[in-house]
Amino acid sequence: MAALNGSLSCFEQMDEVQFKHWTSLLEKRTGMHLPKERRSFLETSLGLRMKEIGVQNYAAYYQHLQSEKNGGREWLTLVDRLTVHETRFFRHDPSLDFLEQIILPRLFESEPNRTKLQIWSAGCSTGEEAYTLCMISDQFIKNLSINEQCYLAVTGMDISIPALVTARKAVYDKYKVRHVPEQYLEDYFVKQDDGRFQIIEALKKRSCFVPFNLIDMKKTLLEPMDIIFCQNVLIYFNRDRRKQIIHQLVQRLKPGGFLVLGAGESLNNPHPELEKIDFPNSLAFFKNKIMSN
Ligand SMILES: C[S@@+](CC[C@H](N)C(=O)[O-])C[C@H]1O[C@@H](n2cnc3c(N)ncnc32)[C@H](O)[C@@H]1O
């Protein structure tokens, strides 16, 4: 009967106070902002999970999560259910053209003998974005006859552990690889007997996947990156959080490095050290070479 009362969910309806408690908990721990229109999504996600583990009502489930340490097993399961993992290989052509035509040439022009190229896929979901960046960069390095020795490392990070497990397995079904250009499919995947596609070992070796929380980046011990992609993630955060996250990402970017966001995901002038680079249908920045404090 919940639908008759204005909710699309077939689970117990939440009152205003309950909704506020749950959205504050989510915001505090993940930074994710859940607007009122997503209330039935929250009711359904919580309801399904409560049914699975035999918890009777929202209050008891809330209590259960509070009793776990932040990052406890049940919390991690719930976060996975509440986050959107939609992704695909070669998802946003303009950003990838920008990588191939502007970022990589500029990085190698400014440092032709570089021995390392480090890329970060922040909010990598099930790995498709990280592997896409890895394939394009690997191809670029191979085509540079002067610098085949450059070590490429792509780090994918996400708050969802199940998503990271899938990324590490690096096996995708036929539907998932439908956007991979033919040559890349041939060079970087092996077709298994079951018809699925496995990323080749050489590419897996250059990619690693680690859990992290974008709103708790102080704990990440990463060397500064040459390139950071953070696409289709900031949309889930409010304006202040976006600002904080961009600030933290800039701290983890080398001077002279590039930050690529999802088109339309940022604020005007997001950070004083970032210079926006005009490229059609993309949102990309260059970190000026003055070192941050
Ligand atoms: C829609 S996917 C985007 C995947 C990929 N970047 C792309 O553009 O295809 C968003 C990802 O952000 C992750 N995410 C959400 N909140 C996060 C947080 N606080 N810290 C790290 N990752 C987060 C989700 O788990 C999800 O996998």
mmCIF file with all atom_site columns, C-alpha atoms in Angstrom, residues 65-278:
data_model
loop_
_atom_site.group_PDB
_atom_site.id
_atom_site.type_symbol
_atom_site.label_atom_id
_atom_site.label_alt_id
_atom_site.label_comp_id
_atom_site.label_asym_id
_atom_site.label_entity_id
_atom_site.label_seq_id
_atom_site.pdbx_PDB_ins_code
_atom_site.Cartn_x
_atom_site.Cartn_y
_atom_site.Cartn_z
_atom_site.occupancy
_atom_site.B_iso_or_equiv
_atom_site.pdbx_formal_charge
_atom_site.auth_seq_id
_atom_site.auth_comp_id
_atom_site.auth_asym_id
_atom_site.auth_atom_id
_atom_site.pdbx_PDB_model_num
ATOM 1   C CA . LEU A 1 65  ? 25.260 -0.358  11.374  1.00 0.00 ? 65  LEU A CA 1
ATOM 2   C CA . GLN A 1 66  ? 26.087 2.057   14.158  1.00 0.00 ? 66  GLN A CA 1
ATOM 3   C CA . SER A 1 67  ? 27.322 -0.819  16.308  1.00 0.00 ? 67  SER A CA 1
ATOM 4   C CA . GLU A 1 68  ? 29.826 -1.848  13.608  1.00 0.00 ? 68  GLU A CA 1
ATOM 5   C CA . LYS A 1 69  ? 33.030 0.067   13.262  1.00 0.00 ? 69  LYS A CA 1
ATOM 6   C CA . ASN A 1 70  ? 32.939 2.450   10.281  1.00 0.00 ? 70  ASN A CA 1
ATOM 7   C CA . GLY A 1 71  ? 33.917 0.266   7.349   1.00 0.00 ? 71  GLY A CA 1
ATOM 8   C CA . GLY A 1 72  ? 32.394 -2.867  8.913   1.00 0.00 ? 72  GLY A CA 1
ATOM 9   C CA . ARG A 1 73  ? 31.284 -5.710  6.690   1.00 0.00 ? 73  ARG A CA 1
ATOM 10  C CA . GLU A 1 74  ? 27.571 -4.881  6.634   1.00 0.00 ? 74  GLU A CA 1
ATOM 11  C CA . TRP A 1 75  ? 28.271 -1.240  5.949   1.00 0.00 ? 75  TRP A CA 1
ATOM 12  C CA . LEU A 1 76  ? 30.453 -2.151  2.977   1.00 0.00 ? 76  LEU A CA 1
ATOM 13  C CA . THR A 1 77  ? 27.703 -4.375  1.590   1.00 0.00 ? 77  THR A CA 1
ATOM 14  C CA . LEU A 1 78  ? 25.148 -1.612  1.944   1.00 0.00 ? 78  LEU A CA 1
ATOM 15  C CA . VAL A 1 79  ? 27.396 0.992   0.345   1.00 0.00 ? 79  VAL A CA 1
ATOM 16  C CA . ASP A 1 80  ? 27.795 -1.303  -2.640  1.00 0.00 ? 80  ASP A CA 1
ATOM 17  C CA . ARG A 1 81  ? 23.993 -1.508  -2.942  1.00 0.00 ? 81  ARG A CA 1
ATOM 18  C CA . LEU A 1 82  ? 23.546 2.247   -2.706  1.00 0.00 ? 82  LEU A CA 1
ATOM 19  C CA . THR A 1 83  ? 26.224 3.326   -5.138  1.00 0.00 ? 83  THR A CA 1
ATOM 20  C CA . VAL A 1 84  ? 25.738 3.476   -8.891  1.00 0.00 ? 84  VAL A CA 1
ATOM 21  C CA . HIS A 1 85  ? 28.337 1.404   -10.730 1.00 0.00 ? 85  HIS A CA 1
ATOM 22  C CA . GLU A 1 86  ? 27.293 2.095   -14.284 1.00 0.00 ? 86  GLU A CA 1
ATOM 23  C CA . THR A 1 87  ? 30.370 2.247   -16.470 1.00 0.00 ? 87  THR A CA 1
ATOM 24  C CA . ARG A 1 88  ? 31.742 0.962   -19.749 1.00 0.00 ? 88  ARG A CA 1
ATOM 25  C CA . PHE A 1 89  ? 34.909 0.612   -21.761 1.00 0.00 ? 89  PHE A CA 1
ATOM 26  C CA . PHE A 1 90  ? 35.700 3.664   -23.916 1.00 0.00 ? 90  PHE A CA 1
ATOM 27  C CA . ARG A 1 91  ? 32.831 5.497   -22.243 1.00 0.00 ? 91  ARG A CA 1
ATOM 28  C CA . HIS A 1 92  ? 33.438 9.123   -23.136 1.00 0.00 ? 92  HIS A CA 1
ATOM 29  C CA . ASP A 1 93  ? 35.101 9.637   -26.515 1.00 0.00 ? 93  ASP A CA 1
ATOM 30  C CA . PRO A 1 94  ? 35.893 13.369  -26.124 1.00 0.00 ? 94  PRO A CA 1
ATOM 31  C CA . SER A 1 95  ? 37.822 12.772  -22.870 1.00 0.00 ? 95  SER A CA 1
ATOM 32  C CA . LEU A 1 96  ? 39.692 9.876   -24.426 1.00 0.00 ? 96  LEU A CA 1
ATOM 33  C CA . ASP A 1 97  ? 40.501 11.936  -27.532 1.00 0.00 ? 97  ASP A CA 1
ATOM 34  C CA . PHE A 1 98  ? 41.799 14.586  -25.143 1.00 0.00 ? 98  PHE A CA 1
ATOM 35  C CA . LEU A 1 99  ? 43.989 11.970  -23.453 1.00 0.00 ? 99  LEU A CA 1
ATOM 36  C CA . GLU A 1 100 ? 45.381 10.732  -26.762 1.00 0.00 ? 100 GLU A CA 1
ATOM 37  C CA . GLN A 1 101 ? 45.721 14.033  -28.605 1.00 0.00 ? 101 GLN A CA 1
ATOM 38  C CA . ILE A 1 102 ? 46.679 16.463  -25.850 1.00 0.00 ? 102 ILE A CA 1
ATOM 39  C CA . ILE A 1 103 ? 47.624 14.915  -22.513 1.00 0.00 ? 103 ILE A CA 1
ATOM 40  C CA . LEU A 1 104 ? 49.956 12.112  -23.575 1.00 0.00 ? 104 LEU A CA 1
ATOM 41  C CA . PRO A 1 105 ? 51.815 14.113  -26.260 1.00 0.00 ? 105 PRO A CA 1
ATOM 42  C CA . ARG A 1 106 ? 52.307 17.036  -23.848 1.00 0.00 ? 106 ARG A CA 1
ATOM 43  C CA . LEU A 1 107 ? 53.540 14.848  -21.010 1.00 0.00 ? 107 LEU A CA 1
ATOM 44  C CA . PHE A 1 108 ? 56.088 13.150  -23.262 1.00 0.00 ? 108 PHE A CA 1
ATOM 45  C CA . GLU A 1 109 ? 57.109 16.401  -24.945 1.00 0.00 ? 109 GLU A CA 1
ATOM 46  C CA . SER A 1 110 ? 57.832 18.006  -21.590 1.00 0.00 ? 110 SER A CA 1
ATOM 47  C CA . GLU A 1 111 ? 59.728 14.923  -20.388 1.00 0.00 ? 111 GLU A CA 1
ATOM 48  C CA . PRO A 1 112 ? 60.765 12.768  -23.382 1.00 0.00 ? 112 PRO A CA 1
ATOM 49  C CA . ASN A 1 113 ? 62.848 10.395  -21.275 1.00 0.00 ? 113 ASN A CA 1
ATOM 50  C CA . ARG A 1 114 ? 60.334 9.860   -18.557 1.00 0.00 ? 114 ARG A CA 1
ATOM 51  C CA . THR A 1 115 ? 60.582 6.438   -16.989 1.00 0.00 ? 115 THR A CA 1
ATOM 52  C CA . LYS A 1 116 ? 57.147 6.406   -15.388 1.00 0.00 ? 116 LYS A CA 1
ATOM 53  C CA . LEU A 1 117 ? 53.610 7.380   -16.271 1.00 0.00 ? 117 LEU A CA 1
ATOM 54  C CA . GLN A 1 118 ? 51.141 7.182   -13.411 1.00 0.00 ? 118 GLN A CA 1
ATOM 55  C CA . ILE A 1 119 ? 47.403 7.360   -13.897 1.00 0.00 ? 119 ILE A CA 1
ATOM 56  C CA . TRP A 1 120 ? 44.594 7.275   -11.404 1.00 0.00 ? 120 TRP A CA 1
ATOM 57  C CA . SER A 1 121 ? 40.999 6.270   -12.083 1.00 0.00 ? 121 SER A CA 1
ATOM 58  C CA . ALA A 1 122 ? 39.134 7.661   -9.057  1.00 0.00 ? 122 ALA A CA 1
ATOM 59  C CA . GLY A 1 123 ? 35.761 5.972   -8.666  1.00 0.00 ? 123 GLY A CA 1
ATOM 60  C CA . CYS A 1 124 ? 36.774 3.221   -11.088 1.00 0.00 ? 124 CYS A CA 1
ATOM 61  C CA . SER A 1 125 ? 33.744 0.963   -10.508 1.00 0.00 ? 125 SER A CA 1
ATOM 62  C CA . THR A 1 126 ? 34.326 -2.467  -12.107 1.00 0.00 ? 126 THR A CA 1
ATOM 63  C CA . GLY A 1 127 ? 37.537 -1.466  -13.881 1.00 0.00 ? 127 GLY A CA 1
ATOM 64  C CA . GLU A 1 128 ? 36.486 -0.557  -17.404 1.00 0.00 ? 128 GLU A CA 1
ATOM 65  C CA . GLU A 1 129 ? 37.682 3.046   -17.130 1.00 0.00 ? 129 GLU A CA 1
ATOM 66  C CA . ALA A 1 130 ? 41.069 2.083   -15.666 1.00 0.00 ? 130 ALA A CA 1
ATOM 67  C CA . TYR A 1 131 ? 41.693 -0.569  -18.339 1.00 0.00 ? 131 TYR A CA 1
ATOM 68  C CA . THR A 1 132 ? 40.616 1.853   -21.083 1.00 0.00 ? 132 THR A CA 1
ATOM 69  C CA . LEU A 1 133 ? 43.152 4.425   -19.863 1.00 0.00 ? 133 LEU A CA 1
ATOM 70  C CA . CYS A 1 134 ? 45.754 1.699   -19.633 1.00 0.00 ? 134 CYS A CA 1
ATOM 71  C CA . MET A 1 135 ? 45.149 0.439   -23.192 1.00 0.00 ? 135 MET A CA 1
ATOM 72  C CA . ILE A 1 136 ? 45.257 3.905   -24.769 1.00 0.00 ? 136 ILE A CA 1
ATOM 73  C CA . SER A 1 137 ? 48.397 4.910   -22.853 1.00 0.00 ? 137 SER A CA 1
ATOM 74  C CA . ASP A 1 138 ? 50.156 1.620   -23.533 1.00 0.00 ? 138 ASP A CA 1
ATOM 75  C CA . GLN A 1 139 ? 49.429 1.987   -27.231 1.00 0.00 ? 139 GLN A CA 1
ATOM 76  C CA . PHE A 1 140 ? 50.705 5.551   -27.186 1.00 0.00 ? 140 PHE A CA 1
ATOM 77  C CA . ILE A 1 141 ? 53.957 4.536   -25.467 1.00 0.00 ? 141 ILE A CA 1
ATOM 78  C CA . LYS A 1 142 ? 54.480 1.666   -27.924 1.00 0.00 ? 142 LYS A CA 1
ATOM 79  C CA . ASN A 1 143 ? 54.088 4.076   -30.828 1.00 0.00 ? 143 ASN A CA 1
ATOM 80  C CA . LEU A 1 144 ? 56.753 6.342   -29.386 1.00 0.00 ? 144 LEU A CA 1
ATOM 81  C CA . SER A 1 145 ? 59.802 4.583   -30.702 1.00 0.00 ? 145 SER A CA 1
ATOM 82  C CA . ILE A 1 146 ? 62.044 6.685   -28.436 1.00 0.00 ? 146 ILE A CA 1
ATOM 83  C CA . ASN A 1 147 ? 60.464 5.662   -25.201 1.00 0.00 ? 147 ASN A CA 1
ATOM 84  C CA . GLU A 1 148 ? 59.324 2.095   -24.966 1.00 0.00 ? 148 GLU A CA 1
ATOM 85  C CA . GLN A 1 149 ? 60.843 1.705   -21.542 1.00 0.00 ? 149 GLN A CA 1
ATOM 86  C CA . CYS A 1 150 ? 58.443 4.019   -19.776 1.00 0.00 ? 150 CYS A CA 1
ATOM 87  C CA . TYR A 1 151 ? 56.747 2.181   -16.922 1.00 0.00 ? 151 TYR A CA 1
ATOM 88  C CA . LEU A 1 152 ? 52.977 2.597   -17.037 1.00 0.00 ? 152 LEU A CA 1
ATOM 89  C CA . ALA A 1 153 ? 50.930 2.184   -13.857 1.00 0.00 ? 153 ALA A CA 1
ATOM 90  C CA . VAL A 1 154 ? 47.183 2.689   -13.603 1.00 0.00 ? 154 VAL A CA 1
ATOM 91  C CA . THR A 1 155 ? 45.536 2.651   -10.196 1.00 0.00 ? 155 THR A CA 1
ATOM 92  C CA . GLY A 1 156 ? 41.789 2.204   -9.959  1.00 0.00 ? 156 GLY A CA 1
ATOM 93  C CA . MET A 1 157 ? 40.123 3.110   -6.686  1.00 0.00 ? 157 MET A CA 1
ATOM 94  C CA . ASP A 1 158 ? 36.581 2.786   -5.453  1.00 0.00 ? 158 ASP A CA 1
ATOM 95  C CA . ILE A 1 159 ? 34.555 2.615   -2.261  1.00 0.00 ? 159 ILE A CA 1
ATOM 96  C CA . SER A 1 160 ? 32.769 -0.564  -3.421  1.00 0.00 ? 160 SER A CA 1
ATOM 97  C CA . ILE A 1 161 ? 34.651 -3.758  -2.620  1.00 0.00 ? 161 ILE A CA 1
ATOM 98  C CA . PRO A 1 162 ? 32.548 -6.022  -4.913  1.00 0.00 ? 162 PRO A CA 1
ATOM 99  C CA . ALA A 1 163 ? 33.219 -3.602  -7.796  1.00 0.00 ? 163 ALA A CA 1
ATOM 100 C CA . LEU A 1 164 ? 36.961 -3.832  -7.120  1.00 0.00 ? 164 LEU A CA 1
ATOM 101 C CA . VAL A 1 165 ? 36.812 -7.629  -7.005  1.00 0.00 ? 165 VAL A CA 1
ATOM 102 C CA . THR A 1 166 ? 35.288 -7.613  -10.508 1.00 0.00 ? 166 THR A CA 1
ATOM 103 C CA . ALA A 1 167 ? 37.934 -5.148  -11.677 1.00 0.00 ? 167 ALA A CA 1
ATOM 104 C CA . ARG A 1 168 ? 40.739 -7.385  -10.409 1.00 0.00 ? 168 ARG A CA 1
ATOM 105 C CA . LYS A 1 169 ? 39.263 -10.454 -12.117 1.00 0.00 ? 169 LYS A CA 1
ATOM 106 C CA . ALA A 1 170 ? 39.376 -8.546  -15.409 1.00 0.00 ? 170 ALA A CA 1
ATOM 107 C CA . VAL A 1 171 ? 36.943 -10.865 -17.184 1.00 0.00 ? 171 VAL A CA 1
ATOM 108 C CA . TYR A 1 172 ? 34.062 -9.273  -19.074 1.00 0.00 ? 172 TYR A CA 1
ATOM 109 C CA . ASP A 1 173 ? 31.226 -10.721 -21.094 1.00 0.00 ? 173 ASP A CA 1
ATOM 110 C CA . LYS A 1 174 ? 30.660 -9.993  -24.761 1.00 0.00 ? 174 LYS A CA 1
ATOM 111 C CA . TYR A 1 175 ? 28.110 -7.266  -24.086 1.00 0.00 ? 175 TYR A CA 1
ATOM 112 C CA . LYS A 1 176 ? 30.545 -5.400  -21.829 1.00 0.00 ? 176 LYS A CA 1
ATOM 113 C CA . VAL A 1 177 ? 33.261 -5.250  -24.461 1.00 0.00 ? 177 VAL A CA 1
ATOM 114 C CA . ARG A 1 178 ? 30.944 -4.066  -27.237 1.00 0.00 ? 178 ARG A CA 1
ATOM 115 C CA . HIS A 1 179 ? 32.442 -0.570  -27.265 1.00 0.00 ? 179 HIS A CA 1
ATOM 116 C CA . VAL A 1 180 ? 36.063 -1.694  -27.367 1.00 0.00 ? 180 VAL A CA 1
ATOM 117 C CA . PRO A 1 181 ? 37.530 -0.855  -30.807 1.00 0.00 ? 181 PRO A CA 1
ATOM 118 C CA . GLU A 1 182 ? 38.420 -3.993  -32.738 1.00 0.00 ? 182 GLU A CA 1
ATOM 119 C CA . GLN A 1 183 ? 42.163 -3.489  -32.684 1.00 0.00 ? 183 GLN A CA 1
ATOM 120 C CA . TYR A 1 184 ? 42.185 -2.958  -28.920 1.00 0.00 ? 184 TYR A CA 1
ATOM 121 C CA . LEU A 1 185 ? 40.026 -6.035  -28.442 1.00 0.00 ? 185 LEU A CA 1
ATOM 122 C CA . GLU A 1 186 ? 42.514 -8.046  -30.460 1.00 0.00 ? 186 GLU A CA 1
ATOM 123 C CA . ASP A 1 187 ? 45.596 -6.633  -28.724 1.00 0.00 ? 187 ASP A CA 1
ATOM 124 C CA . TYR A 1 188 ? 44.472 -6.507  -25.111 1.00 0.00 ? 188 TYR A CA 1
ATOM 125 C CA . PHE A 1 189 ? 41.886 -9.280  -24.572 1.00 0.00 ? 189 PHE A CA 1
ATOM 126 C CA . VAL A 1 190 ? 41.892 -13.033 -24.828 1.00 0.00 ? 190 VAL A CA 1
ATOM 127 C CA . LYS A 1 191 ? 38.640 -14.786 -25.640 1.00 0.00 ? 191 LYS A CA 1
ATOM 128 C CA . GLN A 1 192 ? 37.961 -17.563 -23.144 1.00 0.00 ? 192 GLN A CA 1
ATOM 129 C CA . ASP A 1 193 ? 36.263 -20.891 -23.864 1.00 0.00 ? 193 ASP A CA 1
ATOM 130 C CA . ASP A 1 194 ? 33.077 -19.628 -22.197 1.00 0.00 ? 194 ASP A CA 1
ATOM 131 C CA . GLY A 1 195 ? 32.934 -16.717 -24.687 1.00 0.00 ? 195 GLY A CA 1
ATOM 132 C CA . ARG A 1 196 ? 33.968 -14.086 -22.159 1.00 0.00 ? 196 ARG A CA 1
ATOM 133 C CA . PHE A 1 197 ? 36.950 -11.791 -22.623 1.00 0.00 ? 197 PHE A CA 1
ATOM 134 C CA . GLN A 1 198 ? 39.948 -11.717 -20.299 1.00 0.00 ? 198 GLN A CA 1
ATOM 135 C CA . ILE A 1 199 ? 42.278 -8.720  -20.141 1.00 0.00 ? 199 ILE A CA 1
ATOM 136 C CA . ILE A 1 200 ? 45.784 -9.861  -21.081 1.00 0.00 ? 200 ILE A CA 1
ATOM 137 C CA . GLU A 1 201 ? 48.310 -10.423 -18.318 1.00 0.00 ? 201 GLU A CA 1
ATOM 138 C CA . ALA A 1 202 ? 50.628 -7.642  -19.468 1.00 0.00 ? 202 ALA A CA 1
ATOM 139 C CA . LEU A 1 203 ? 47.865 -5.081  -19.000 1.00 0.00 ? 203 LEU A CA 1
ATOM 140 C CA . LYS A 1 204 ? 46.710 -6.565  -15.683 1.00 0.00 ? 204 LYS A CA 1
ATOM 141 C CA . LYS A 1 205 ? 50.257 -6.193  -14.408 1.00 0.00 ? 205 LYS A CA 1
ATOM 142 C CA . ARG A 1 206 ? 50.142 -2.475  -15.089 1.00 0.00 ? 206 ARG A CA 1
ATOM 143 C CA . SER A 1 207 ? 46.822 -2.002  -13.302 1.00 0.00 ? 207 SER A CA 1
ATOM 144 C CA . CYS A 1 208 ? 45.972 -2.266  -9.646  1.00 0.00 ? 208 CYS A CA 1
ATOM 145 C CA . PHE A 1 209 ? 42.720 -1.760  -7.783  1.00 0.00 ? 209 PHE A CA 1
ATOM 146 C CA . VAL A 1 210 ? 42.447 -0.536  -4.219  1.00 0.00 ? 210 VAL A CA 1
ATOM 147 C CA . PRO A 1 211 ? 39.638 0.430   -1.885  1.00 0.00 ? 211 PRO A CA 1
ATOM 148 C CA . PHE A 1 212 ? 39.386 4.069   -0.950  1.00 0.00 ? 212 PHE A CA 1
ATOM 149 C CA . ASN A 1 213 ? 36.921 6.714   0.010   1.00 0.00 ? 213 ASN A CA 1
ATOM 150 C CA . LEU A 1 214 ? 37.023 9.985   -1.911  1.00 0.00 ? 214 LEU A CA 1
ATOM 151 C CA . ILE A 1 215 ? 36.029 11.918  1.183   1.00 0.00 ? 215 ILE A CA 1
ATOM 152 C CA . ASP A 1 216 ? 38.811 10.379  3.241   1.00 0.00 ? 216 ASP A CA 1
ATOM 153 C CA . MET A 1 217 ? 41.778 10.764  0.918   1.00 0.00 ? 217 MET A CA 1
ATOM 154 C CA . LYS A 1 218 ? 44.200 11.829  3.606   1.00 0.00 ? 218 LYS A CA 1
ATOM 155 C CA . LYS A 1 219 ? 44.724 8.134   4.335   1.00 0.00 ? 219 LYS A CA 1
ATOM 156 C CA . THR A 1 220 ? 45.832 7.297   0.792   1.00 0.00 ? 220 THR A CA 1
ATOM 157 C CA . LEU A 1 221 ? 49.573 7.021   0.429   1.00 0.00 ? 221 LEU A CA 1
ATOM 158 C CA . LEU A 1 222 ? 49.853 7.598   -3.255  1.00 0.00 ? 222 LEU A CA 1
ATOM 159 C CA . GLU A 1 223 ? 52.709 9.122   -5.154  1.00 0.00 ? 223 GLU A CA 1
ATOM 160 C CA . PRO A 1 224 ? 51.530 12.171  -7.081  1.00 0.00 ? 224 PRO A CA 1
ATOM 161 C CA . MET A 1 225 ? 49.933 11.240  -10.383 1.00 0.00 ? 225 MET A CA 1
ATOM 162 C CA . ASP A 1 226 ? 50.527 12.469  -13.932 1.00 0.00 ? 226 ASP A CA 1
ATOM 163 C CA . ILE A 1 227 ? 46.880 12.036  -14.870 1.00 0.00 ? 227 ILE A CA 1
ATOM 164 C CA . ILE A 1 228 ? 43.722 11.701  -12.782 1.00 0.00 ? 228 ILE A CA 1
ATOM 165 C CA . PHE A 1 229 ? 40.394 10.720  -14.308 1.00 0.00 ? 229 PHE A CA 1
ATOM 166 C CA . CYS A 1 230 ? 37.408 11.221  -12.016 1.00 0.00 ? 230 CYS A CA 1
ATOM 167 C CA . GLN A 1 231 ? 34.327 10.886  -14.153 1.00 0.00 ? 231 GLN A CA 1
ATOM 168 C CA . ASN A 1 232 ? 30.677 10.328  -13.310 1.00 0.00 ? 232 ASN A CA 1
ATOM 169 C CA . VAL A 1 233 ? 31.419 10.370  -9.607  1.00 0.00 ? 233 VAL A CA 1
ATOM 170 C CA . LEU A 1 234 ? 31.187 13.989  -8.464  1.00 0.00 ? 234 LEU A CA 1
ATOM 171 C CA . ILE A 1 235 ? 27.530 14.143  -9.525  1.00 0.00 ? 235 ILE A CA 1
ATOM 172 C CA . TYR A 1 236 ? 26.702 12.202  -6.355  1.00 0.00 ? 236 TYR A CA 1
ATOM 173 C CA . PHE A 1 237 ? 28.186 14.857  -4.071  1.00 0.00 ? 237 PHE A CA 1
ATOM 174 C CA . ASN A 1 238 ? 26.977 18.275  -3.067  1.00 0.00 ? 238 ASN A CA 1
ATOM 175 C CA . ARG A 1 239 ? 28.800 21.448  -4.053  1.00 0.00 ? 239 ARG A CA 1
ATOM 176 C CA . ASP A 1 240 ? 30.970 21.724  -0.929  1.00 0.00 ? 240 ASP A CA 1
ATOM 177 C CA . ARG A 1 241 ? 32.011 18.092  -1.089  1.00 0.00 ? 241 ARG A CA 1
ATOM 178 C CA . ARG A 1 242 ? 32.902 18.440  -4.771  1.00 0.00 ? 242 ARG A CA 1
ATOM 179 C CA . LYS A 1 243 ? 35.098 21.379  -3.905  1.00 0.00 ? 243 LYS A CA 1
ATOM 180 C CA . GLN A 1 244 ? 36.844 19.430  -1.115  1.00 0.00 ? 244 GLN A CA 1
ATOM 181 C CA . ILE A 1 245 ? 37.334 16.395  -3.340  1.00 0.00 ? 245 ILE A CA 1
ATOM 182 C CA . ILE A 1 246 ? 38.780 18.448  -6.195  1.00 0.00 ? 246 ILE A CA 1
ATOM 183 C CA . HIS A 1 247 ? 41.106 20.109  -3.703  1.00 0.00 ? 247 HIS A CA 1
ATOM 184 C CA . GLN A 1 248 ? 42.335 16.694  -2.530  1.00 0.00 ? 248 GLN A CA 1
ATOM 185 C CA . LEU A 1 249 ? 42.722 15.434  -6.103  1.00 0.00 ? 249 LEU A CA 1
ATOM 186 C CA . VAL A 1 250 ? 44.848 18.471  -6.953  1.00 0.00 ? 250 VAL A CA 1
ATOM 187 C CA . GLN A 1 251 ? 47.106 17.641  -3.995  1.00 0.00 ? 251 GLN A CA 1
ATOM 188 C CA . ARG A 1 252 ? 47.648 14.216  -5.544  1.00 0.00 ? 252 ARG A CA 1
ATOM 189 C CA . LEU A 1 253 ? 48.460 15.543  -8.998  1.00 0.00 ? 253 LEU A CA 1
ATOM 190 C CA . LYS A 1 254 ? 52.007 16.349  -10.100 1.00 0.00 ? 254 LYS A CA 1
ATOM 191 C CA . PRO A 1 255 ? 52.654 19.914  -11.203 1.00 0.00 ? 255 PRO A CA 1
ATOM 192 C CA . GLY A 1 256 ? 52.233 19.715  -14.957 1.00 0.00 ? 256 GLY A CA 1
ATOM 193 C CA . GLY A 1 257 ? 49.727 16.873  -14.560 1.00 0.00 ? 257 GLY A CA 1
ATOM 194 C CA . PHE A 1 258 ? 46.150 16.682  -15.846 1.00 0.00 ? 258 PHE A CA 1
ATOM 195 C CA . LEU A 1 259 ? 42.778 16.251  -14.167 1.00 0.00 ? 259 LEU A CA 1
ATOM 196 C CA . VAL A 1 260 ? 39.872 15.047  -16.296 1.00 0.00 ? 260 VAL A CA 1
ATOM 197 C CA . LEU A 1 261 ? 36.349 15.250  -14.882 1.00 0.00 ? 261 LEU A CA 1
ATOM 198 C CA . GLY A 1 262 ? 32.996 14.310  -16.365 1.00 0.00 ? 262 GLY A CA 1
ATOM 199 C CA . ALA A 1 263 ? 31.710 17.087  -18.604 1.00 0.00 ? 263 ALA A CA 1
ATOM 200 C CA . GLY A 1 264 ? 29.416 19.299  -16.511 1.00 0.00 ? 264 GLY A CA 1
ATOM 201 C CA . GLU A 1 265 ? 30.503 17.811  -13.171 1.00 0.00 ? 265 GLU A CA 1
ATOM 202 C CA . SER A 1 266 ? 32.539 20.604  -11.732 1.00 0.00 ? 266 SER A CA 1
ATOM 203 C CA . LEU A 1 267 ? 32.240 24.164  -10.518 1.00 0.00 ? 267 LEU A CA 1
ATOM 204 C CA . ASN A 1 268 ? 33.589 27.305  -12.132 1.00 0.00 ? 268 ASN A CA 1
ATOM 205 C CA . ASN A 1 269 ? 37.246 27.852  -11.209 1.00 0.00 ? 269 ASN A CA 1
ATOM 206 C CA . PRO A 1 270 ? 37.433 24.732  -9.048  1.00 0.00 ? 270 PRO A CA 1
ATOM 207 C CA . HIS A 1 271 ? 40.980 25.357  -7.794  1.00 0.00 ? 271 HIS A CA 1
ATOM 208 C CA . PRO A 1 272 ? 43.558 28.153  -8.132  1.00 0.00 ? 272 PRO A CA 1
ATOM 209 C CA . GLU A 1 273 ? 46.260 25.735  -9.313  1.00 0.00 ? 273 GLU A CA 1
ATOM 210 C CA . LEU A 1 274 ? 44.112 24.388  -12.142 1.00 0.00 ? 274 LEU A CA 1
ATOM 211 C CA . GLU A 1 275 ? 43.977 25.857  -15.624 1.00 0.00 ? 275 GLU A CA 1
ATOM 212 C CA . LYS A 1 276 ? 41.021 24.780  -17.694 1.00 0.00 ? 276 LYS A CA 1
ATOM 213 C CA . ILE A 1 277 ? 41.930 23.467  -21.132 1.00 0.00 ? 277 ILE A CA 1
ATOM 214 C CA . ASP A 1 278 ? 39.440 23.985  -23.882 1.00 0.00 ? 278 ASP A CA 1
#
